Amino acid sequence: MTKREVQASVKDERLVQKRRDQMIKGAVALFKEKGFHRTTTREIARAAGFSIGTLYEYIRTKEDVLYLVCDSIYDHVKERLEEDLHGKEGTLESLKLGIANFFHVMDEMQAEVLVMYQEVKSLSKDALPYVLKKEMEMVAMFENLLNKCIENGELALSEKQVKIIAHDIFVQGQMWGFRRWALRKLFTLDEYIELQTEFIFKGLGIKGAK
C-alpha cells in the first residue's frame, strides 16, 4: 500500500522530512496530553518550533499529522524488521531478531503508538481504512518472516497458523507499549523480549527455545 499523499509546498524533500519529524514529535506530545480535537494547529507549530505559516507549508490539515504519525510507525517497523537480516533470511535467527527489533520499536515509539490508537477515531471515514490497512501490513511483515522459514524448511505451519502467529507477535509487541508502566516493574525490555520469544518459539514446537 502506498503512502497517502500529504501535500507540501516546499520542494526540498530532506527539509520536508526534517520539519515533519519535528511536527510529529510536537503533535504526539500534545495529542497525548490534550487529545486530537482539543489541540490546535497553532499549538502544533509552536511545539515543533516554527510559525503557523511555516506549518502549512508542510501539511494542509490537522488530520495530515495523524497520517504522518501512522506512516512514521510503519516506516520504522519496516526498517527495523529488515535490519541485520542480510544473509539470515528464512532462519529461526531471523525470526528471533525480527521479534526483538519490533519490540524495541514499540518501546521507542510508545507515545506515537498510543496516540495512533487513541485518536484513530478522530480520522474521517475514508482515512480510517488507511490506518487499519497499515497495521495489517505490519502484521504481514511477520507473515513474510514465518513463510521464509517455512520455505527454508525451518518451520512446518499451515497458512492459518502463520496468520495467527503473526498477529500474536504483533500484539505481544504492542502489549509492551500499552502496559509498559506495569511491565517495567517486573522486567527489563530485554527480559520481556526473551520471555515472549521463548513462549512464541515453544508454541511453534521449537525445542530448547530461549
XYZ file of C-alpha atoms in Angstrom:
210
model
C 0.000 0.000 0.000
C 1.451 3.355 -0.986
C 1.581 6.214 1.457
C -1.303 8.639 1.464
C -0.010 11.816 -0.129
C 0.325 14.724 2.273
C 0.908 17.798 0.155
C 3.718 20.249 0.861
C 4.563 23.465 -0.933
C 8.267 23.037 -0.094
C 10.179 21.023 -2.719
C 13.295 20.123 -0.699
C 12.481 16.543 0.379
C 15.095 16.472 3.141
C 13.742 19.685 4.626
C 10.186 18.365 4.358
C 11.182 15.199 6.263
C 13.050 17.216 8.905
C 10.133 19.602 9.507
C 7.600 16.780 9.560
C 9.676 14.844 12.089
C 9.655 17.948 14.305
C 5.920 18.274 13.735
C 5.227 14.643 14.660
C 7.257 14.913 17.857
C 5.440 18.069 18.970
C 1.995 16.848 17.911
C 2.324 13.459 19.630
C 3.089 15.126 22.966
C 0.087 17.451 22.560
C -2.320 14.744 21.370
C -1.307 12.563 24.300
C -1.895 15.415 26.759
C -4.946 17.149 25.273
C -6.367 14.848 22.621
C -6.645 15.427 18.888
C -9.717 17.679 18.861
C -8.526 19.989 21.641
C -5.125 20.528 20.056
C -4.826 23.368 17.558
C -2.525 23.578 14.577
C -1.042 26.720 16.123
C -0.077 24.718 19.197
C 1.472 22.022 16.996
C 3.516 24.668 15.180
C 4.693 26.164 18.471
C 5.663 22.728 19.848
C 7.531 21.973 16.620
C 9.457 25.233 16.885
C 8.121 27.195 13.931
C 5.271 29.502 12.919
C 1.760 28.527 11.869
C 2.597 29.823 8.382
C 5.574 27.502 8.162
C 3.445 24.595 9.400
C 1.069 24.960 6.460
C 3.977 24.710 4.051
C 4.279 21.049 5.061
C 0.675 19.924 5.723
C -2.822 21.025 4.737
C -4.943 19.805 7.670
C -4.504 18.662 11.261
C -5.600 15.205 10.166
C -2.496 15.073 7.953
C -0.435 14.893 11.145
C -2.153 11.652 12.184
C -1.351 10.207 8.774
C 2.275 11.188 9.287
C 2.329 9.558 12.741
C 0.895 6.351 11.275
C 3.363 6.310 8.375
C 6.249 7.049 10.725
C 5.428 3.989 12.853
C 5.085 1.801 9.752
C 8.373 3.050 8.270
C 10.279 2.451 11.500
C 8.862 -1.059 11.878
C 9.724 -1.932 8.271
C 13.240 -0.529 8.620
C 13.920 -2.365 11.878
C 12.489 -5.700 10.701
C 14.842 -5.602 7.743
C 17.791 -4.557 9.910
C 20.641 -7.072 10.305
C 18.739 -9.745 8.333
C 21.099 -9.892 5.359
C 22.147 -13.499 4.842
C 19.836 -14.726 7.609
C 16.518 -14.774 5.729
C 14.495 -17.920 6.298
C 16.266 -18.867 9.514
C 14.954 -19.049 13.066
C 17.618 -16.480 13.911
C 15.961 -14.042 11.500
C 12.591 -14.599 13.177
C 14.071 -14.100 16.630
C 15.866 -10.948 15.501
C 12.712 -9.615 13.843
C 10.729 -10.086 17.052
C 13.388 -8.315 19.127
C 13.674 -5.400 16.702
C 9.897 -4.959 16.586
C 9.604 -4.935 20.380
C 12.353 -2.314 20.536
C 10.439 -0.115 18.071
C 7.302 -0.453 20.206
C 9.344 0.714 23.197
C 10.956 3.615 21.338
C 7.688 4.757 19.735
C 5.350 4.087 22.645
C 3.927 7.625 22.591
C 3.268 7.516 18.829
C 1.579 4.094 19.058
C -0.629 5.203 21.948
C -1.665 8.364 20.099
C -2.433 6.441 16.924
C -4.816 4.090 18.714
C -6.335 6.724 20.975
C -7.015 9.168 18.160
C -7.779 6.856 15.247
C -11.467 7.522 15.975
C -10.801 11.144 15.028
C -9.962 10.225 11.449
C -12.511 10.650 8.693
C -14.324 7.613 7.285
C -12.053 7.472 4.263
C -8.945 7.820 6.434
C -9.658 5.081 8.976
C -9.292 2.197 6.471
C -5.854 3.573 5.549
C -4.612 3.341 9.140
C -6.070 -0.144 9.629
C -4.527 -1.286 6.344
C -1.126 -0.026 7.505
C -1.483 -2.109 10.665
C -2.275 -5.197 8.605
C 0.811 -4.541 6.502
C 2.923 -4.590 9.660
C 1.384 -7.952 10.611
C 2.150 -9.145 7.074
C 5.837 -8.447 7.682
C 5.819 -11.205 10.295
C 3.862 -13.488 7.978
C 6.677 -12.955 5.489
C 9.352 -13.851 8.057
C 7.455 -17.007 9.005
C 6.820 -18.020 5.394
C 10.511 -17.680 4.565
C 11.303 -20.018 7.470
C 8.747 -22.488 6.085
C 10.257 -22.274 2.588
C 13.674 -22.893 4.121
C 12.456 -25.985 5.993
C 12.875 -24.391 9.421
C 9.147 -24.478 10.264
C 6.105 -26.517 9.275
C 2.945 -24.399 9.606
C -0.389 -24.079 7.845
C -1.491 -20.784 6.307
C -3.892 -20.132 9.184
C -1.191 -20.909 11.752
C 1.116 -18.392 10.086
C -1.566 -15.705 10.259
C -2.449 -16.245 13.930
C 1.217 -16.396 14.974
C 1.965 -13.171 13.083
C -0.927 -11.444 14.874
C 0.242 -12.871 18.195
C 3.764 -11.472 17.753
C 2.309 -8.104 16.767
C 0.033 -7.943 19.823
C 2.792 -9.038 22.222
C 4.935 -6.174 20.931
C 2.088 -3.715 21.374
C 1.460 -5.023 24.876
C 4.857 -3.729 25.950
C 3.861 -0.280 24.720
C 0.379 -0.284 26.242
C 1.371 -1.967 29.520
C 4.933 -0.731 29.904
C 4.000 1.233 33.022
C 3.289 -2.088 34.777
C 5.636 -4.467 32.956
C 8.741 -2.362 33.626
C 8.247 -3.008 37.336
C 8.647 -6.719 36.612
C 11.008 -6.992 33.642
C 13.593 -5.094 31.662
C 12.757 -4.817 27.965
C 15.374 -7.451 27.146
C 13.891 -9.831 29.726
C 10.437 -9.272 28.289
C 11.697 -9.958 24.766
C 13.460 -13.131 25.878
C 10.406 -14.478 27.703
C 7.944 -13.662 24.932
C 10.258 -15.095 22.280
C 10.617 -18.273 24.347
C 6.811 -18.601 24.589
C 6.376 -17.955 20.865
C 9.057 -20.466 19.896
C 7.678 -23.114 22.234
C 4.285 -22.581 20.635
C 5.956 -23.255 17.296
C 7.225 -26.560 18.658
C 10.863 -25.492 18.671
C 12.687 -27.443 21.360
C 15.074 -25.631 23.666
C 13.795 -22.278 22.503
C 15.082 -19.360 24.545
